[in-house]
Each structure stands twice: as C-alpha cells, then as structure tokens.
Amino acid sequence: MIEQVISWLSEVNRKQGVRLLIRNIRFSFAVKTEQDELYVKIDDGLVALHEAGESSSAGKRIEVSSDVLHSILTGERKLREAVKYREAATTCTFRELLLLESLFFLAKPDKTHILNKNLSK
C-alpha cells in the first residue's frame, strides 16, 4: 500500500495541472488500511508523506481496505462511492472528500508514463 500511495504522490507532484488545483491549500489527513497508517500533507501545490506528530492530521482520516484503496488510487472507483457503500470511512468534510476524489482521479497512473518508466529500467 505504501508504494501505491507514493506512486500517487509522485503523479500529483509531476502533473502541473493537478498541482494548480491545490495551490494555496494546506490540508493533512491519515490513510489507514489493515496493515499501514500513512500521513499525507498537502501544502501549497505539493503533496508529501509526513510523520504522525508533524501536523494536526488526527481529526482527518480515511479508513479503507487495501483493495479498495488500490481501486481509488487507480481511478477505478470514486472515494465518495466507497464511503457511500461503507467500503471506506472518513472524518473528512464533504468539500475535502471532493478535493481528494479529484486528486485521486486526476493523478491516476498515466499508462504512457508507466511504460516510459519501465522502458528506462
């Protein structure tokens, strides 16, 4: 799961158009699965992992299974849909959910970028 989230972070930070959407936004949240808990920080156009005590992310959480998280990160499923069908739980506001859902969808792995990455190995 960590690799999937890191890949998503890289895609958000790589795509200039997506980064424009989060310019001037500061927001932190935790993503918890069966195995891991990661803390993500959106800060003025960049997204990064951070330490648990680094900012006040305790109130904003997304709890989801690894499989559902994978489908959200790859754009196969919407975050709000997973919450609606109780496949994910969150303490994020509706506006925050919309922002995250947009980021998940717009930063889904680009097949040509993945192909180019694999070819360069």
PDB file of C-alpha atoms in Angstrom:
ATOM      1  CA  MET A   1       0.000   0.000   0.000  1.00  0.00           C
ATOM      2  CA  ILE A   2       2.854   2.374   0.760  1.00  0.00           C
ATOM      3  CA  GLU A   3       4.179   2.011  -2.796  1.00  0.00           C
ATOM      4  CA  GLN A   4       0.742   2.804  -4.239  1.00  0.00           C
ATOM      5  CA  VAL A   5       0.418   5.965  -2.161  1.00  0.00           C
ATOM      6  CA  ILE A   6       3.964   7.053  -3.020  1.00  0.00           C
ATOM      7  CA  SER A   7       3.199   6.479  -6.709  1.00  0.00           C
ATOM      8  CA  TRP A   8       0.063   8.620  -6.358  1.00  0.00           C
ATOM      9  CA  LEU A   9       2.057  11.355  -4.585  1.00  0.00           C
ATOM     10  CA  SER A  10       4.568  11.323  -7.437  1.00  0.00           C
ATOM     11  CA  GLU A  11       1.812  11.627 -10.027  1.00  0.00           C
ATOM     12  CA  VAL A  12       0.207  14.582  -8.236  1.00  0.00           C
ATOM     13  CA  ASN A  13       3.546  16.349  -7.929  1.00  0.00           C
ATOM     14  CA  ARG A  14       4.509  15.512 -11.537  1.00  0.00           C
ATOM     15  CA  LYS A  15       1.338  16.858 -13.155  1.00  0.00           C
ATOM     16  CA  GLN A  16       1.459  20.649 -13.229  1.00  0.00           C
ATOM     17  CA  GLY A  17      -2.274  20.976 -13.955  1.00  0.00           C
ATOM     18  CA  VAL A  18      -3.151  18.927 -10.877  1.00  0.00           C
ATOM     19  CA  ARG A  19      -0.745  20.915  -8.718  1.00  0.00           C
ATOM     20  CA  LEU A  20      -2.543  24.114  -9.722  1.00  0.00           C
ATOM     21  CA  LEU A  21      -5.715  22.755  -8.101  1.00  0.00           C
ATOM     22  CA  ILE A  22      -4.011  22.534  -4.710  1.00  0.00           C
ATOM     23  CA  ARG A  23      -2.113  25.795  -4.864  1.00  0.00           C
ATOM     24  CA  ASN A  24      -2.736  27.765  -1.639  1.00  0.00           C
ATOM     25  CA  ILE A  25      -4.257  24.698   0.060  1.00  0.00           C
ATOM     26  CA  ARG A  26      -2.971  23.272   3.322  1.00  0.00           C
ATOM     27  CA  PHE A  27      -4.575  20.011   4.404  1.00  0.00           C
ATOM     28  CA  SER A  28      -3.365  16.892   6.201  1.00  0.00           C
ATOM     29  CA  PHE A  29      -5.026  13.523   6.594  1.00  0.00           C
ATOM     30  CA  ALA A  30      -4.273   9.948   7.582  1.00  0.00           C
ATOM     31  CA  VAL A  31      -4.913   6.907   5.391  1.00  0.00           C
ATOM     32  CA  LYS A  32      -5.359   3.724   7.384  1.00  0.00           C
ATOM     33  CA  THR A  33      -5.576   0.198   5.981  1.00  0.00           C
ATOM     34  CA  GLU A  34      -5.340  -3.212   7.612  1.00  0.00           C
ATOM     35  CA  GLN A  35      -1.531  -3.085   7.599  1.00  0.00           C
ATOM     36  CA  ASP A  36      -0.462   0.553   7.472  1.00  0.00           C
ATOM     37  CA  GLU A  37      -1.249   4.075   8.511  1.00  0.00           C
ATOM     38  CA  LEU A  38       0.201   6.875   6.425  1.00  0.00           C
ATOM     39  CA  TYR A  39       0.019  10.612   6.950  1.00  0.00           C
ATOM     40  CA  VAL A  40      -0.331  12.789   3.875  1.00  0.00           C
ATOM     41  CA  LYS A  41       0.203  16.524   3.761  1.00  0.00           C
ATOM     42  CA  ILE A  42      -0.986  18.847   1.002  1.00  0.00           C
ATOM     43  CA  ASP A  43       0.877  22.119   1.237  1.00  0.00           C
ATOM     44  CA  ASP A  44       0.695  24.880  -1.364  1.00  0.00           C
ATOM     45  CA  GLY A  45       0.755  22.755  -4.503  1.00  0.00           C
ATOM     46  CA  LEU A  46       2.764  19.789  -3.249  1.00  0.00           C
ATOM     47  CA  VAL A  47       1.747  16.507  -1.666  1.00  0.00           C
ATOM     48  CA  ALA A  48       4.056  14.518   0.624  1.00  0.00           C
ATOM     49  CA  LEU A  49       4.122  11.911   3.349  1.00  0.00           C
ATOM     50  CA  HIS A  50       4.844  13.226   6.830  1.00  0.00           C
ATOM     51  CA  GLU A  51       5.364  11.981  10.351  1.00  0.00           C
ATOM     52  CA  ALA A  52       2.373  11.329  12.618  1.00  0.00           C
ATOM     53  CA  GLY A  53       3.111  14.150  15.070  1.00  0.00           C
ATOM     54  CA  GLU A  54       4.219  16.673  12.459  1.00  0.00           C
ATOM     55  CA  SER A  55       0.826  18.321  11.970  1.00  0.00           C
ATOM     56  CA  SER A  56      -2.739  18.078  13.149  1.00  0.00           C
ATOM     57  CA  SER A  57      -3.963  15.225  10.946  1.00  0.00           C
ATOM     58  CA  ALA A  58      -5.512  13.262  13.813  1.00  0.00           C
ATOM     59  CA  GLY A  59      -9.025  14.541  13.058  1.00  0.00           C
ATOM     60  CA  LYS A  60      -8.922  13.887   9.313  1.00  0.00           C
ATOM     61  CA  ARG A  61      -8.807  10.197   8.446  1.00  0.00           C
ATOM     62  CA  ILE A  62      -9.692   7.753   5.728  1.00  0.00           C
ATOM     63  CA  GLU A  63     -10.019   4.118   6.788  1.00  0.00           C
ATOM     64  CA  VAL A  64     -10.207   1.676   3.916  1.00  0.00           C
ATOM     65  CA  SER A  65      -9.119  -1.821   2.898  1.00  0.00           C
ATOM     66  CA  SER A  66      -6.013  -2.123   0.744  1.00  0.00           C
ATOM     67  CA  ASP A  67      -8.041  -3.429  -2.211  1.00  0.00           C
ATOM     68  CA  VAL A  68     -10.491  -0.533  -2.140  1.00  0.00           C
ATOM     69  CA  LEU A  69      -7.656   1.969  -1.719  1.00  0.00           C
ATOM     70  CA  HIS A  70      -5.961   0.470  -4.762  1.00  0.00           C
ATOM     71  CA  SER A  71      -9.134   0.871  -6.822  1.00  0.00           C
ATOM     72  CA  ILE A  72      -9.469   4.502  -5.665  1.00  0.00           C
ATOM     73  CA  LEU A  73      -5.838   5.337  -6.453  1.00  0.00           C
ATOM     74  CA  THR A  74      -6.065   3.797  -9.924  1.00  0.00           C
ATOM     75  CA  GLY A  75      -9.265   5.682 -10.739  1.00  0.00           C
ATOM     76  CA  GLU A  76     -11.446   2.575 -10.922  1.00  0.00           C
ATOM     77  CA  ARG A  77     -13.634   3.748  -8.027  1.00  0.00           C
ATOM     78  CA  LYS A  78     -14.554   7.112  -6.571  1.00  0.00           C
ATOM     79  CA  LEU A  79     -13.819   7.879  -2.937  1.00  0.00           C
ATOM     80  CA  ARG A  80     -17.350   9.139  -2.261  1.00  0.00           C
ATOM     81  CA  GLU A  81     -18.765   5.941  -3.768  1.00  0.00           C
ATOM     82  CA  ALA A  82     -16.624   3.841  -1.403  1.00  0.00           C
ATOM     83  CA  VAL A  83     -17.824   5.935   1.552  1.00  0.00           C
ATOM     84  CA  LYS A  84     -21.459   5.696   0.404  1.00  0.00           C
ATOM     85  CA  TYR A  85     -21.282   1.893   0.238  1.00  0.00           C
ATOM     86  CA  ARG A  86     -19.413   1.734   3.559  1.00  0.00           C
ATOM     87  CA  GLU A  87     -16.251   0.356   1.961  1.00  0.00           C
ATOM     88  CA  ALA A  88     -14.391   3.344   3.383  1.00  0.00           C
ATOM     89  CA  ALA A  89     -14.902   5.528   6.435  1.00  0.00           C
ATOM     90  CA  THR A  90     -13.745   9.098   6.795  1.00  0.00           C
ATOM     91  CA  THR A  91     -13.847  12.133   9.047  1.00  0.00           C
ATOM     92  CA  CYS A  92     -13.164  14.500   6.131  1.00  0.00           C
ATOM     93  CA  THR A  93     -15.733  17.135   5.245  1.00  0.00           C
ATOM     94  CA  PHE A  94     -17.664  16.837   2.004  1.00  0.00           C
ATOM     95  CA  ARG A  95     -15.515  19.573   0.460  1.00  0.00           C
ATOM     96  CA  GLU A  96     -12.329  17.742   1.487  1.00  0.00           C
ATOM     97  CA  LEU A  97     -13.714  14.499   0.032  1.00  0.00           C
ATOM     98  CA  LEU A  98     -14.381  16.253  -3.273  1.00  0.00           C
ATOM     99  CA  LEU A  99     -10.836  17.627  -3.319  1.00  0.00           C
ATOM    100  CA  LEU A 100      -9.307  14.221  -2.579  1.00  0.00           C
ATOM    101  CA  GLU A 101     -11.543  12.454  -5.070  1.00  0.00           C
ATOM    102  CA  SER A 102     -10.458  14.934  -7.736  1.00  0.00           C
ATOM    103  CA  LEU A 103      -6.798  14.400  -6.886  1.00  0.00           C
ATOM    104  CA  PHE A 104      -7.173  10.615  -6.895  1.00  0.00           C
ATOM    105  CA  PHE A 105      -8.872  10.684 -10.280  1.00  0.00           C
ATOM    106  CA  LEU A 106      -6.668  13.293 -11.973  1.00  0.00           C
ATOM    107  CA  ALA A 107      -3.425  11.775 -10.678  1.00  0.00           C
ATOM    108  CA  LYS A 108      -4.263   8.189 -11.526  1.00  0.00           C
ATOM    109  CA  PRO A 109      -1.257   6.477 -13.050  1.00  0.00           C
ATOM    110  CA  ASP A 110      -0.654   7.598 -16.600  1.00  0.00           C
ATOM    111  CA  LYS A 111      -0.123   4.477 -18.742  1.00  0.00           C
ATOM    112  CA  THR A 112       2.392   6.176 -21.033  1.00  0.00           C
ATOM    113  CA  HIS A 113       4.373   7.444 -18.034  1.00  0.00           C
ATOM    114  CA  ILE A 114       4.418   3.929 -16.521  1.00  0.00           C
ATOM    115  CA  LEU A 115       5.503   2.456 -19.864  1.00  0.00           C
ATOM    116  CA  ASN A 116       8.307   5.016 -20.213  1.00  0.00           C
ATOM    117  CA  LYS A 117       9.424   4.311 -16.623  1.00  0.00           C
ATOM    118  CA  ASN A 118       9.568   0.565 -17.315  1.00  0.00           C
ATOM    119  CA  LEU A 119      11.456   1.064 -20.564  1.00  0.00           C
ATOM    120  CA  SER A 120      14.089   3.210 -18.881  1.00  0.00           C
ATOM    121  CA  LYS A 121      14.948   0.451 -16.372  1.00  0.00           C
TER     122      LYS A 121
END
